Tab-separated table of C-alpha atoms in Angstrom:
chain	number	residue	atom	x	y	z
A	1	MET	CA	-1.077	79.130	19.188
A	2	SER	CA	-1.499	76.537	16.520
A	3	PRO	CA	-4.518	76.623	14.715
A	4	ARG	CA	-7.592	74.780	16.158
A	5	LEU	CA	-11.133	74.924	15.768
A	6	ARG	CA	-12.757	76.436	19.119
A	7	ARG	CA	-15.488	74.186	20.621
A	8	GLY	CA	-18.494	76.120	19.277
A	9	GLU	CA	-17.115	75.625	15.754
A	10	ARG	CA	-16.672	71.926	15.886
A	11	PRO	CA	-18.999	70.498	13.200
A	12	PHE	CA	-19.390	66.977	15.209
A	13	PRO	CA	-19.535	65.727	18.557
A	14	PRO	CA	-16.225	64.559	19.633
A	15	ASP	CA	-17.085	61.379	21.069
A	16	GLU	CA	-18.634	59.515	18.148
A	17	ASP	CA	-18.107	55.807	17.290
A	18	LEU	CA	-16.943	55.944	13.739
A	19	PRO	CA	-16.930	52.791	11.294
A	20	GLU	CA	-13.482	51.351	10.460
A	21	PRO	CA	-12.829	51.595	6.707
A	22	ALA	CA	-12.037	48.310	4.422
A	23	ARG	CA	-8.328	47.515	5.174
A	24	PRO	CA	-6.139	47.819	2.131
A	25	ALA	CA	-3.922	44.986	1.063
A	26	GLY	CA	-0.673	46.756	2.045
A	27	LEU	CA	0.955	47.538	5.324
A	28	LEU	CA	-0.539	51.169	6.547
A	29	LEU	CA	1.859	54.009	7.778
A	30	ASP	CA	1.209	57.662	9.070
A	31	ALA	CA	3.542	59.570	7.456
A	32	ARG	CA	4.316	61.954	10.337
A	33	LEU	CA	4.187	59.297	12.842
A	34	HIS	CA	6.165	56.450	11.060
A	35	LEU	CA	8.413	58.404	8.834
A	36	LEU	CA	9.081	62.178	9.518
A	37	ASP	CA	12.167	62.519	11.835
A	38	ARG	CA	13.204	59.076	11.412
A	39	GLN	CA	16.948	58.245	10.932
A	40	VAL	CA	17.927	57.085	7.585
A	41	VAL	CA	20.777	54.313	7.427
A	42	ASP	CA	22.540	52.970	4.388
A	43	VAL	CA	23.143	49.444	3.462
A	44	ASP	CA	26.182	49.560	5.851
A	45	GLU	CA	24.031	50.838	8.586
A	46	VAL	CA	26.098	54.121	8.684
A	47	PRO	CA	23.600	56.916	9.615
A	48	THR	CA	23.111	58.914	6.518
A	49	ALA	CA	20.303	61.513	7.086
A	50	ILE	CA	16.842	62.447	8.782
A	51	VAL	CA	13.713	62.207	6.923
A	52	ASP	CA	12.670	65.807	6.866
A	53	ASP	CA	9.916	65.601	4.530
A	54	LEU	CA	8.587	63.507	1.619
A	55	GLU	CA	8.038	64.211	-1.773
A	56	LEU	CA	4.464	63.669	-3.228
A	57	THR	CA	3.870	62.752	-6.906
A	58	GLU	CA	0.666	61.943	-8.948
A	59	SER	CA	0.999	58.683	-10.337
A	60	ARG	CA	1.524	58.526	-14.287
A	61	ASP	CA	-0.827	55.453	-14.652
A	62	GLU	CA	-3.620	56.411	-12.494
A	63	PRO	CA	-4.304	60.178	-12.181
A	64	ARG	CA	-5.751	61.274	-8.483
A	65	THR	CA	-3.424	58.801	-6.971
A	66	LEU	CA	-0.800	60.126	-4.920
A	67	LEU	CA	2.734	58.328	-4.270
A	68	VAL	CA	5.517	58.926	-2.091
A	69	SER	CA	8.458	59.419	-4.640
A	70	ALA	CA	11.198	60.348	-2.792
A	71	LEU	CA	12.315	61.061	1.100
A	72	LEU	CA	13.677	64.692	1.568
A	73	SER	CA	16.463	65.850	3.869
A	74	GLY	CA	17.692	69.489	4.461
A	75	PRO	CA	17.975	72.293	6.738
A	76	VAL	CA	14.219	72.479	8.385
A	77	LEU	CA	14.863	73.277	11.724
A	78	GLY	CA	14.349	77.155	11.242
A	79	THR	CA	10.944	76.804	9.011
A	80	ARG	CA	9.617	74.486	11.517
A	81	ILE	CA	10.000	76.886	14.202
A	82	LEU	CA	9.206	80.227	12.253
A	83	GLY	CA	7.088	78.670	9.665
A	84	GLY	CA	7.381	78.529	5.746
A	85	ARG	CA	9.597	76.001	4.153
A	86	PRO	CA	13.117	75.778	3.012
A	87	PRO	CA	13.674	76.353	-0.913
A	88	SER	CA	13.411	72.944	-2.834
A	89	SER	CA	16.994	73.762	-3.974
A	90	ARG	CA	18.033	73.048	-0.427
A	91	LEU	CA	16.192	69.878	0.108
A	92	HIS	CA	18.317	66.720	-0.889
A	93	ARG	CA	16.210	63.599	-2.314
A	94	VAL	CA	16.831	60.154	-1.456
A	95	ARG	CA	14.566	58.184	-3.952
A	96	TRP	CA	11.715	55.898	-2.552
A	97	SER	CA	13.420	53.153	-4.837
A	98	HIS	CA	16.445	53.116	-2.836
A	99	VAL	CA	14.224	52.226	0.472
A	100	ALA	CA	14.653	48.921	1.733
A	101	ALA	CA	12.840	48.755	4.599
A	102	VAL	CA	10.762	50.981	7.161
A	103	GLY	CA	11.050	50.382	10.855
A	104	THR	CA	12.482	52.374	13.757
A	105	VAL	CA	14.807	53.403	11.098
A	106	VAL	CA	14.673	53.701	7.304
A	107	ARG	CA	16.952	51.501	5.717
A	108	LEU	CA	18.299	51.903	2.161
A	109	GLY	CA	19.585	49.553	0.003
A	110	VAL	CA	22.258	51.536	-1.568
A	111	HIS	CA	25.710	53.082	-0.126
A	112	GLY	CA	25.382	56.533	1.344
A	113	ASP	CA	28.244	57.420	-0.784
A	114	GLN	CA	26.329	57.579	-3.896
A	115	LEU	CA	23.614	60.063	-2.424
A	116	ASP	CA	23.692	63.757	-3.012
A	117	VAL	CA	22.213	64.248	0.567
A	118	LEU	CA	26.142	63.302	2.108
A	119	TRP	CA	27.761	65.935	-0.376
A	120	VAL	CA	28.668	68.298	2.626
A	121	GLU	CA	30.200	65.571	4.771
A	122	ARG	CA	32.311	64.343	1.715
A	123	TRP	CA	33.314	68.054	1.189
A	124	LEU	CA	34.551	68.505	4.465
A	125	ARG	CA	36.359	65.162	4.585
A	126	ASP	CA	38.051	65.933	1.094
A	127	ARG	CA	38.675	69.614	1.512
A	128	VAL	CA	39.226	70.038	5.394
A	129	ILE	CA	39.541	66.772	7.647
A	130	GLY	CA	41.760	65.288	4.763
A	131	ARG	CA	44.277	68.374	5.086
A	132	ILE	CA	44.943	67.773	8.776
A	133	PRO	CA	48.085	65.811	9.360
A	134	GLY	CA	46.675	62.246	10.188
A	135	GLY	CA	43.055	62.990	9.155
A	136	ARG	CA	43.295	60.548	6.277
A	137	HIS	CA	43.555	57.275	8.126
A	138	ASP	CA	42.004	55.714	11.063
A	139	PRO	CA	43.752	56.532	14.619
A	140	GLU	CA	46.769	54.251	15.568
B	1	MET	CA	3.894	68.417	-3.806
B	2	ILE	CA	5.657	68.053	-0.618
B	3	LEU	CA	4.145	66.392	2.623
B	4	SER	CA	4.673	69.822	4.602
B	5	ASP	CA	2.216	71.427	1.987
B	6	LEU	CA	-0.668	69.014	3.519
B	7	LEU	CA	0.312	68.914	7.209
B	8	ASP	CA	-1.702	71.427	9.154
B	9	ALA	CA	-3.687	72.568	6.307
B	10	PRO	CA	-7.308	73.521	6.954
B	11	VAL	CA	-9.975	71.019	5.591
B	12	HIS	CA	-13.230	72.232	4.404
B	13	ASP	CA	-16.332	70.015	3.120
B	14	GLY	CA	-18.375	70.545	-0.273
B	15	ALA	CA	-20.286	73.360	1.452
B	16	GLY	CA	-17.325	75.206	2.614
B	17	ARG	CA	-17.681	74.677	6.340
B	18	ARG	CA	-14.313	74.238	7.980
B	19	LEU	CA	-13.968	70.685	9.578
B	20	GLY	CA	-10.614	70.718	11.066
B	21	PHE	CA	-6.909	70.486	10.138
B	22	VAL	CA	-4.387	67.942	8.358
B	23	VAL	CA	-2.742	66.240	11.447
B	24	ASP	CA	-1.242	63.167	9.364
B	25	VAL	CA	-1.324	61.659	5.889
B	26	ARG	CA	-1.902	57.727	5.922
B	27	LEU	CA	-0.265	55.751	3.427
B	28	VAL	CA	-0.326	52.213	2.243
B	29	LEU	CA	2.368	50.013	0.977
B	30	ASP	CA	0.816	48.927	-2.318
B	31	GLY	CA	1.888	51.338	-5.182
B	32	PRO	CA	4.289	50.520	-7.991
B	33	LEU	CA	7.720	48.618	-7.394
B	34	ASP	CA	9.622	51.320	-9.533
B	35	GLY	CA	12.993	49.723	-9.746
B	36	GLY	CA	13.199	49.363	-6.057
B	37	VAL	CA	12.940	46.594	-3.304
B	38	LEU	CA	9.891	48.111	-1.362
B	39	VAL	CA	6.708	49.199	-3.291
B	40	ALA	CA	6.217	52.947	-3.265
B	41	PRO	CA	3.337	54.173	-0.496
B	42	ARG	CA	0.306	55.449	-1.638
B	43	ALA	CA	-1.779	58.101	-0.178
B	44	HIS	CA	-4.800	56.189	1.355
B	45	GLY	CA	-6.354	59.117	3.247
B	46	LEU	CA	-5.933	62.348	5.812
B	47	LEU	CA	-6.492	62.505	9.201
B	48	VAL	CA	-8.248	65.451	10.285
B	49	SER	CA	-8.248	66.533	13.786
B	50	PRO	CA	-9.874	69.736	15.289
B	51	ARG	CA	-6.285	70.871	16.608
B	52	THR	CA	-3.163	70.674	15.147
B	53	SER	CA	-0.561	70.746	17.952
B	54	THR	CA	0.428	67.377	19.459
B	55	SER	CA	-1.028	64.717	17.264
B	56	PHE	CA	2.571	63.848	16.234
B	57	LEU	CA	2.484	61.022	19.126
B	58	GLY	CA	-0.560	59.400	17.716
B	59	TYR	CA	-2.148	58.745	20.906
B	60	GLU	CA	-5.470	59.326	19.409
B	61	ARG	CA	-5.191	56.506	16.744
B	62	THR	CA	-3.054	53.609	18.340
B	63	GLY	CA	-3.882	51.488	21.181
B	64	GLU	CA	-0.964	53.153	23.263
B	65	ARG	CA	-2.076	53.521	26.913
B	66	ALA	CA	1.022	54.693	28.625
B	67	PRO	CA	1.861	56.875	30.549
B	68	ALA	CA	-1.510	56.576	31.271
B	69	LEU	CA	-1.966	60.426	32.253
B	70	LEU	CA	-0.314	61.653	29.121
B	71	ALA	CA	-2.132	58.906	27.001
B	72	ARG	CA	-5.470	60.237	28.484
B	73	TRP	CA	-4.768	63.992	27.928
B	74	LEU	CA	-3.485	63.652	24.296
B	75	GLN	CA	-6.642	61.320	23.488
B	76	ARG	CA	-8.902	63.823	25.067
B	77	ARG	CA	-7.226	66.710	23.160
B	78	HIS	CA	-7.753	65.040	19.857
B	79	ARG	CA	-11.229	63.784	20.511
B	80	GLY	CA	-12.988	64.242	17.013
B	81	THR	CA	-10.183	63.119	14.934
B	82	PHE	CA	-11.227	61.389	11.815
B	83	LEU	CA	-10.119	59.813	8.618
B	84	VAL	CA	-11.117	60.609	5.065
B	85	LEU	CA	-10.149	58.494	2.357
B	86	TRP	CA	-8.134	59.953	-0.586
B	87	GLU	CA	-10.905	59.386	-2.989
B	88	ASP	CA	-13.101	61.984	-1.195
B	89	VAL	CA	-10.521	64.741	-1.318
B	90	VAL	CA	-11.524	67.055	-4.414
B	91	ALA	CA	-8.422	69.518	-4.146
B	92	ALA	CA	-5.477	69.554	-1.826
B	93	ASP	CA	-2.861	72.438	-1.876
B	94	PRO	CA	-0.963	74.278	0.681
B	95	ASP	CA	-4.253	76.561	1.008
B	96	GLY	CA	-6.405	74.120	2.271
B	97	VAL	CA	-7.884	70.629	1.411
B	98	ARG	CA	-11.718	70.351	0.013
B	99	LEU	CA	-13.773	67.503	0.355
B	100	ALA	CA	-16.463	66.027	-2.103
B	101	SER	CA	-20.142	66.544	-0.720
B	102	ALA	CA	-20.633	63.081	-0.240
B	103	TYR	CA	-17.387	62.501	1.853
B	104	ARG	CA	-17.397	59.952	4.634
B	105	ARG	CA	-15.619	60.010	7.967
B	106	TRP	CA	-13.680	56.861	9.057
B	107	SER	CA	-12.374	55.910	12.783
B	108	PRO	CA	-8.687	57.339	12.652
B	109	ALA	CA	-7.553	54.072	14.489
B	110	LEU	CA	-4.649	52.555	12.889
B	111	PRO	CA	-5.051	48.748	12.346
B	112	GLU	CA	-2.524	46.331	14.030
B	113	PRO	CA	-0.073	45.306	11.273
């Protein structure tokens, strides 16, 4: 069962009306709600990856400020079911500076071919599909 | 650090009392531009709930009311969810999050853009 506080352990009454915090100037996003598991498409609208995780880095200019520095994509299905996390070498980074827009999908401002995240597809295309007769051109 | 290190981590106050679990991280797009076209998201706060499961649909922090039965059930499950601002976080690692003694709880509602 997922961790939870039992009723007797809850430190606050559940139906409290809490005040709204001062709204910051920028767009607000909830990481899990608006970014995780979203499709990433490149500048040509080609599906490139799924946002499996986010890399968080402390700002160099302002200590104690945590910034999202990259989208991470990799084999996370097993660890989501069984717990733990894949080794960082298995997660591919897409730098946040490549992100052009966040909506129903995350749009990149670069071509997917330039990103490490697609190396498996490129390898399969060049080494396997490309060696099948007719595998190097569109169907006629 | 990666986001998964924070999600579902237990949250304690300055006195060591357990308050709940991190169910999401609220980000605000007001960080540095860093050569891109979209500014980097900055951690604005943590959403803390008494339970970890089924919060990913966000019914307890949006005005979504449909489908009515599901919305009501999920809002009820996540009563007691609150937002703590990142300034009030003293330590955050996979073992847990510790808040400052004078932390404040805020409404988890996500303002309309």
